[in-house]
mmCIF file of C-alpha atoms in Angstrom:
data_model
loop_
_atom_site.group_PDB
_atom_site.id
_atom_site.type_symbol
_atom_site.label_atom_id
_atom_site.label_comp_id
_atom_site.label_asym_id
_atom_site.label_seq_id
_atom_site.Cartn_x
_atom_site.Cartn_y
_atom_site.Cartn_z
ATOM 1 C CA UNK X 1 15.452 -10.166 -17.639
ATOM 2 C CA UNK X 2 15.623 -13.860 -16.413
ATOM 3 C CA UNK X 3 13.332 -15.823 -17.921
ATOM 4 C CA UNK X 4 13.199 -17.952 -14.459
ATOM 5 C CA UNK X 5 9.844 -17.515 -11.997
ATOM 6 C CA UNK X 6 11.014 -16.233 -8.352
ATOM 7 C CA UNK X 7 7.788 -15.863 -7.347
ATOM 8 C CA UNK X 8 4.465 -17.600 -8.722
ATOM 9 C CA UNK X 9 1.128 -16.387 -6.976
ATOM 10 C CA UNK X 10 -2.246 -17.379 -8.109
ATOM 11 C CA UNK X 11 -5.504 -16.956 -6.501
ATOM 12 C CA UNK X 12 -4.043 -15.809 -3.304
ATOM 13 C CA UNK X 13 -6.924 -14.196 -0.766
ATOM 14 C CA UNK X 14 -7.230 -12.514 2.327
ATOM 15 C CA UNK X 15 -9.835 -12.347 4.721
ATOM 16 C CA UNK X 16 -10.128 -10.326 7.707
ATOM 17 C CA UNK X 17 -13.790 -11.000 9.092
ATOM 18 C CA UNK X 18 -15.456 -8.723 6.673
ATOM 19 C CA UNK X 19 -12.678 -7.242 5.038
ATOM 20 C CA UNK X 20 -11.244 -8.731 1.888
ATOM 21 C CA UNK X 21 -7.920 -7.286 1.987
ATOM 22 C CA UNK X 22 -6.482 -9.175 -0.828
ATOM 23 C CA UNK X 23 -8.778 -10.451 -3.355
ATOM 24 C CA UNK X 24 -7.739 -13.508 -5.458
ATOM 25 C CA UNK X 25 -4.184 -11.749 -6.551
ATOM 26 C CA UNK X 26 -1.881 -13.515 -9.334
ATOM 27 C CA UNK X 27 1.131 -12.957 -11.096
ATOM 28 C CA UNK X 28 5.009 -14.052 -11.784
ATOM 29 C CA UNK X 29 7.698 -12.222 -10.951
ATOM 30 C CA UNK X 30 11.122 -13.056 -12.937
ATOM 31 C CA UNK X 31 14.548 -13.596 -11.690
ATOM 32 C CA UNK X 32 16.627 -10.075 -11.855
ATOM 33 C CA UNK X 33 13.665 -8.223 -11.791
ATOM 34 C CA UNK X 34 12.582 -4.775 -10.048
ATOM 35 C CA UNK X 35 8.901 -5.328 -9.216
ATOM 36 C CA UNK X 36 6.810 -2.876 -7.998
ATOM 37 C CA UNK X 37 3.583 -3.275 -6.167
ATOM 38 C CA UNK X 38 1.789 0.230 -6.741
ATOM 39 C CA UNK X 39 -1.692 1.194 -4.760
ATOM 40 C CA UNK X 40 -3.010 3.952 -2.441
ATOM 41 C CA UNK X 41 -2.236 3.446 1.405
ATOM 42 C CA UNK X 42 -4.684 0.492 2.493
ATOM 43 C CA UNK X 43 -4.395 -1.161 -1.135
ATOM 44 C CA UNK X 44 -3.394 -4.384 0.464
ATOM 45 C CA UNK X 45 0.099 -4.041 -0.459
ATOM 46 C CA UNK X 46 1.736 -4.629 2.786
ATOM 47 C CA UNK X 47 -0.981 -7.561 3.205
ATOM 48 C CA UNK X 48 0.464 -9.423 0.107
ATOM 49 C CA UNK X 49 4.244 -8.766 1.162
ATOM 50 C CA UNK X 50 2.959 -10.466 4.684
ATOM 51 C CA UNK X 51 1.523 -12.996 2.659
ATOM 52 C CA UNK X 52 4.370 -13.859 0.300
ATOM 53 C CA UNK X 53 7.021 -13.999 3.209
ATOM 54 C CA UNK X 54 4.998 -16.585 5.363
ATOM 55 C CA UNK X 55 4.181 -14.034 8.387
ATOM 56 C CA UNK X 56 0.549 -14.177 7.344
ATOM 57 C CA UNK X 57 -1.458 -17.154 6.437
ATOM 58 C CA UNK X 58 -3.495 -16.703 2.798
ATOM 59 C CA UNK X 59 -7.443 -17.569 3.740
ATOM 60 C CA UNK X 60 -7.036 -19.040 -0.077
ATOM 61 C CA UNK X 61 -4.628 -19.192 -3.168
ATOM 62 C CA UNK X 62 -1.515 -20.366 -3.136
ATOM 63 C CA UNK X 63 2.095 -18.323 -3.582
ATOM 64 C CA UNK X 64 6.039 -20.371 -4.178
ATOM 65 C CA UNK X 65 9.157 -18.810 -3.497
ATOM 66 C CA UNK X 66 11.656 -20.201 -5.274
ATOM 67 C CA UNK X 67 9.366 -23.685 -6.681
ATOM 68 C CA UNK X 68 8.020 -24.055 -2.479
ATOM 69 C CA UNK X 69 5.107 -23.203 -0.796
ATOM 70 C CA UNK X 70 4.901 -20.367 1.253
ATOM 71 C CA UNK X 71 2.931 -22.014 3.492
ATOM 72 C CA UNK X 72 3.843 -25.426 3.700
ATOM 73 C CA UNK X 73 7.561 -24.985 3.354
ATOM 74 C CA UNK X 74 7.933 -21.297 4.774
ATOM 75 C CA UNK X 75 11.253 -21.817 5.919
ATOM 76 C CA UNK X 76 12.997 -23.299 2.787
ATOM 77 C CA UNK X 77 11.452 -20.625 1.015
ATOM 78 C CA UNK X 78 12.651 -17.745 3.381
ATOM 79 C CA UNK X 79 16.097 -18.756 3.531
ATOM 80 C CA UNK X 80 17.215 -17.042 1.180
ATOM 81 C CA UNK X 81 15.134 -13.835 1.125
ATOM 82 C CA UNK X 82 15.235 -10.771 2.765
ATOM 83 C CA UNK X 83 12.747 -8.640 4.001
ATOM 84 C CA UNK X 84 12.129 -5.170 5.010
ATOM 85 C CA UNK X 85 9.135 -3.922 6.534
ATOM 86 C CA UNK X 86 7.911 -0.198 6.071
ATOM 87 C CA UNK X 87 7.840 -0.300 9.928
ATOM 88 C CA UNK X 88 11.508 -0.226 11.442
ATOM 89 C CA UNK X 89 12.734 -3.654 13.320
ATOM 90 C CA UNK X 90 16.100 -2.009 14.737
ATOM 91 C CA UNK X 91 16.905 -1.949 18.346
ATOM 92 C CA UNK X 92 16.972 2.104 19.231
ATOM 93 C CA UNK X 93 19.455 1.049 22.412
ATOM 94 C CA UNK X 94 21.795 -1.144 20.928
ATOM 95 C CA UNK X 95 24.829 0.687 18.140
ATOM 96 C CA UNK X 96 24.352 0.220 14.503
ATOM 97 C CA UNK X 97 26.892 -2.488 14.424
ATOM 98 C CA UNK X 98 25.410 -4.582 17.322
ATOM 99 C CA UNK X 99 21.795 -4.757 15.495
ATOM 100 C CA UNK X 100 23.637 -5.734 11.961
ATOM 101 C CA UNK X 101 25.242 -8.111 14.346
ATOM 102 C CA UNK X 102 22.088 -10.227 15.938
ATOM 103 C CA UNK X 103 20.263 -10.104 12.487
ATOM 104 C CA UNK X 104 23.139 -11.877 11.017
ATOM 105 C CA UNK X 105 23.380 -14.003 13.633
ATOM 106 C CA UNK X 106 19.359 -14.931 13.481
ATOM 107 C CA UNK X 107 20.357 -16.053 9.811
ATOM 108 C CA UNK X 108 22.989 -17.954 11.592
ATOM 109 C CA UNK X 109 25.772 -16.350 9.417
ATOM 110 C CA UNK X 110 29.330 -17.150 10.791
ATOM 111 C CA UNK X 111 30.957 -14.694 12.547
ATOM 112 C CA UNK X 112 34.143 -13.897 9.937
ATOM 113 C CA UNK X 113 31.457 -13.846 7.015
ATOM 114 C CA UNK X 114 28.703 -11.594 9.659
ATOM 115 C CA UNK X 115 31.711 -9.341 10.528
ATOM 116 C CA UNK X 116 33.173 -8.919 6.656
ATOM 117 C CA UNK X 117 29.259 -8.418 5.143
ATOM 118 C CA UNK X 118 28.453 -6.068 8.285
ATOM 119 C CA UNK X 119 31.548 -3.486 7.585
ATOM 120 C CA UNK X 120 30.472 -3.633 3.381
ATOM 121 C CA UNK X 121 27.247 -2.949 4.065
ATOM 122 C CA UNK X 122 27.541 -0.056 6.289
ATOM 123 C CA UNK X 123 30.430 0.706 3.791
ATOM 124 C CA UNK X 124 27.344 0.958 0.980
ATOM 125 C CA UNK X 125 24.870 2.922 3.359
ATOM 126 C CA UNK X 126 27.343 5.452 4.647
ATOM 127 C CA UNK X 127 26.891 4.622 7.655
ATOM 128 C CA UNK X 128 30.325 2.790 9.184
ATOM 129 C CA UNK X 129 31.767 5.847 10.750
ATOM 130 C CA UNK X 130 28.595 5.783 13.162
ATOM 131 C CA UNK X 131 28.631 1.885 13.925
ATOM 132 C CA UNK X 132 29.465 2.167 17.510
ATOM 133 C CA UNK X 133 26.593 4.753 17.930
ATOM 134 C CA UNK X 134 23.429 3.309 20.298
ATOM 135 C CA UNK X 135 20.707 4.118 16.863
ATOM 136 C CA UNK X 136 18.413 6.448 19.135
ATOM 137 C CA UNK X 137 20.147 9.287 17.731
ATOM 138 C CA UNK X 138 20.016 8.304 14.169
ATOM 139 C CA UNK X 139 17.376 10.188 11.827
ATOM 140 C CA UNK X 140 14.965 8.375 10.038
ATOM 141 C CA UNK X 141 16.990 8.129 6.560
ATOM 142 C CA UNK X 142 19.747 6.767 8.943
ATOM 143 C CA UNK X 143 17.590 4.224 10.630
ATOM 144 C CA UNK X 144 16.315 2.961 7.160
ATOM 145 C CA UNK X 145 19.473 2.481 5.470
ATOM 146 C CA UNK X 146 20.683 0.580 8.420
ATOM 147 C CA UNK X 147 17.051 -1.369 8.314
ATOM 148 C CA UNK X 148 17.600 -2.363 4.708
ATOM 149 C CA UNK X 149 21.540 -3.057 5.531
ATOM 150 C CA UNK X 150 20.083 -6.018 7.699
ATOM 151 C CA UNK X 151 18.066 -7.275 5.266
ATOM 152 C CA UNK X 152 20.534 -7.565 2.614
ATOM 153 C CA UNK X 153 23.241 -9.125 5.580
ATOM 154 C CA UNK X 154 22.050 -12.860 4.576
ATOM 155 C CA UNK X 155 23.137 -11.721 1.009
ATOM 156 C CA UNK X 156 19.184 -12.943 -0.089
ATOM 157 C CA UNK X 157 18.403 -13.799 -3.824
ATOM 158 C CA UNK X 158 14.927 -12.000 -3.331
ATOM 159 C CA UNK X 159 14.471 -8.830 -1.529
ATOM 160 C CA UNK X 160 11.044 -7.439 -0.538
ATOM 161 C CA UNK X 161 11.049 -3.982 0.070
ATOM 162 C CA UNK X 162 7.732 -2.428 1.951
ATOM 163 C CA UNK X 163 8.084 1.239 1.276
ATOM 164 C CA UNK X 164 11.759 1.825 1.016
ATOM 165 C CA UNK X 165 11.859 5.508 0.552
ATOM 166 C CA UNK X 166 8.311 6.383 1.834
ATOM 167 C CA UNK X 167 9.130 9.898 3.855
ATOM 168 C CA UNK X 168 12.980 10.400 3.324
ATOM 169 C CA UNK X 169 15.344 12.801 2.675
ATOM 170 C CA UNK X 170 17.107 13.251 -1.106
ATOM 171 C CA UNK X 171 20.293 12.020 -0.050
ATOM 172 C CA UNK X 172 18.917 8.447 1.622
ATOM 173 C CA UNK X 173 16.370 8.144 -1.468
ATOM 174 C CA UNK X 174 19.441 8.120 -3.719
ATOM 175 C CA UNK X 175 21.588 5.396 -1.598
ATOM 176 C CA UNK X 176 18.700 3.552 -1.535
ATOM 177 C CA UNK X 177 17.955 3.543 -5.408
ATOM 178 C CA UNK X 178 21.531 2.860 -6.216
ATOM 179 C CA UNK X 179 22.039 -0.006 -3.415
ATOM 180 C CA UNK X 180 18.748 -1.570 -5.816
ATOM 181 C CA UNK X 181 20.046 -1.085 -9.096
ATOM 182 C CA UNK X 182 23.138 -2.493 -7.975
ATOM 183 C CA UNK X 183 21.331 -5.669 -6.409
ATOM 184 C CA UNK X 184 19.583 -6.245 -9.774
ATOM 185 C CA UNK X 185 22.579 -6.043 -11.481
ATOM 186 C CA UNK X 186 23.915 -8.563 -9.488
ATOM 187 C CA UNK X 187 21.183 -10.871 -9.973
ATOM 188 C CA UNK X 188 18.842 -10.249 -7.003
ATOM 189 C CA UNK X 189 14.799 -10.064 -7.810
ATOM 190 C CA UNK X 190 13.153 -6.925 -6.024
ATOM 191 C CA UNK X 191 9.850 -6.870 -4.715
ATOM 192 C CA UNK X 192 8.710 -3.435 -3.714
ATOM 193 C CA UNK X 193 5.774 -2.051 -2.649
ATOM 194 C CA UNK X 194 5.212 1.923 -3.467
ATOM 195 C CA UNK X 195 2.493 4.228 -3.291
ATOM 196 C CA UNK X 196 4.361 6.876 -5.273
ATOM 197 C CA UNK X 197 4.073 6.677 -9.134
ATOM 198 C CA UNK X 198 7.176 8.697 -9.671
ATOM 199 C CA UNK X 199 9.414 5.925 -7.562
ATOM 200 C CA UNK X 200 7.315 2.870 -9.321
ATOM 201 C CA UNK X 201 8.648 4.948 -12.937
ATOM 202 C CA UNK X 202 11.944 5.511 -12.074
ATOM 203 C CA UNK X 203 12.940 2.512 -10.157
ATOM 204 C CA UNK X 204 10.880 -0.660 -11.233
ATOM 205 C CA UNK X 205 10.950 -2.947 -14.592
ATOM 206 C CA UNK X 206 6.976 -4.180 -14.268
ATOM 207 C CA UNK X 207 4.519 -2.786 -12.134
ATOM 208 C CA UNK X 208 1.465 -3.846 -10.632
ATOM 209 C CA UNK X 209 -1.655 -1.281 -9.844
ATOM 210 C CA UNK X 210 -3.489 -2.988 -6.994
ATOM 211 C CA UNK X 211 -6.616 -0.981 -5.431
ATOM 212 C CA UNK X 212 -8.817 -2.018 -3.192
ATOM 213 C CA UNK X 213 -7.023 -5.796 -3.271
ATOM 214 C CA UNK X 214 -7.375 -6.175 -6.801
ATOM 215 C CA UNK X 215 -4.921 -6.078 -9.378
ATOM 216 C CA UNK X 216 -5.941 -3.847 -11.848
ATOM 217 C CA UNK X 217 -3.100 -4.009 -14.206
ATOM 218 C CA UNK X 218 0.455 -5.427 -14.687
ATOM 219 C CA UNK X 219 3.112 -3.833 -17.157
ATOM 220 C CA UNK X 220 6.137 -1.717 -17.664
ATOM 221 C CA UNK X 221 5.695 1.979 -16.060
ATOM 222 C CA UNK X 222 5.987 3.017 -19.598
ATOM 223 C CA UNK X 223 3.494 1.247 -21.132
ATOM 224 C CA UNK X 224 1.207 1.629 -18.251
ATOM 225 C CA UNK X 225 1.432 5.351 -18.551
#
């Protein structure tokens, strides 16, 4: 493991009216690293991954991606992250290829690098032979291997993963597990959020057990257990 912070988050909080959703959270994660973020549904999980990718405002604390301020320099820090959200962001009418397409294009990727990543990546995810389909008749391991295909198109440093496997069949899980491995080995930092202890174990270097927007503990799965 890099000895290099990605990510450096202390005190972060938030506040919705009542409801402390995440309650002054800290902790590094290290270039190269698979880190999981492990708590029952309504943990606050997705709340920090909001948090730490600038969609969401912290009501206090502070988070840096990459040495800047999630806050005050959101888009220097996302530029070279990727994100993908437990909920899917494809467009069920347009084809596989034409999604992978405008997300590339978003990231303002040129079209012989868009076009070259686009065909790898559905190379990875098995899923070239159906780019021309319109993704309404995909199932949903289909539509999340082509959800975390466009958040790897920008070919980020730091991917944050909201419930990659959450509800899928074997064969997706395993793409999905390799396509990590293989990002790690390749120098990429994984955030991922879990509620499964069996995924955290298998899949993640540190973990973090956060209930109730606390962090209760932060270690390797085998040392937690």
């Amino acid at each position: 493991m890099a000895d290099n912070v990605m990510i450096e988050v202390a005190h972060l909080t938030k506040r919705y009216g009542d409801k402390l959703a995440v309650d002054d959270v800290g902790f590094p994660v290290y270039g190269g690293e698979i880190f999981g973020f492990l708590g029952p549904n309504g943990a606050g999980k997705t709340t920090t991954i909001r948090l730490l990718t600038g969609i969401s405002p912290p009501t206090g604390g502070k988070a840096t991606i990459f040495g800047h301020d999630i806050t005050t320099e959101t888009t220097a820090a996302r530029k070279t992250m990727g994100i993908v959200h437990e909920t899917s962001n494809i467009y069920d009418d347009l084809s596989a290829w034409q999604n992978l397409m405008f997300t590339a294009e978003l990231y303002t990727i040129g079209k012989k690098e868009r076009e070259q990543r686009g065909k790898e990546l559905l190379e990875i995810f098995g899923l070239y032979e159906r780019r021309a389909d319109k993704v309404h008749g995909f199932s949903k391991g289909m539509k999340r291997r082509l959800t975390l295909a466009m958040g790897l198109i920008n070919n980020p440093r730091l991917l944050f993963l909201d419930e990659p496997t959450s509800g899928l069949d074997v064969q997706s899980n395993l793409i999905i597990r390799d396509v990590i491995r293989d990002l790690t080995s390749r120098g990429v930092t994984v955030f991922l959020t879990t509620h499964n202890i069996e995924e955290a174990n298998l899949t993640c270097d540190r973990v973090a057990i956060i209930n109730k927007g606390r962090i209760a503990a932060i270690d390797s799965p085998e040392r937690l257990k």
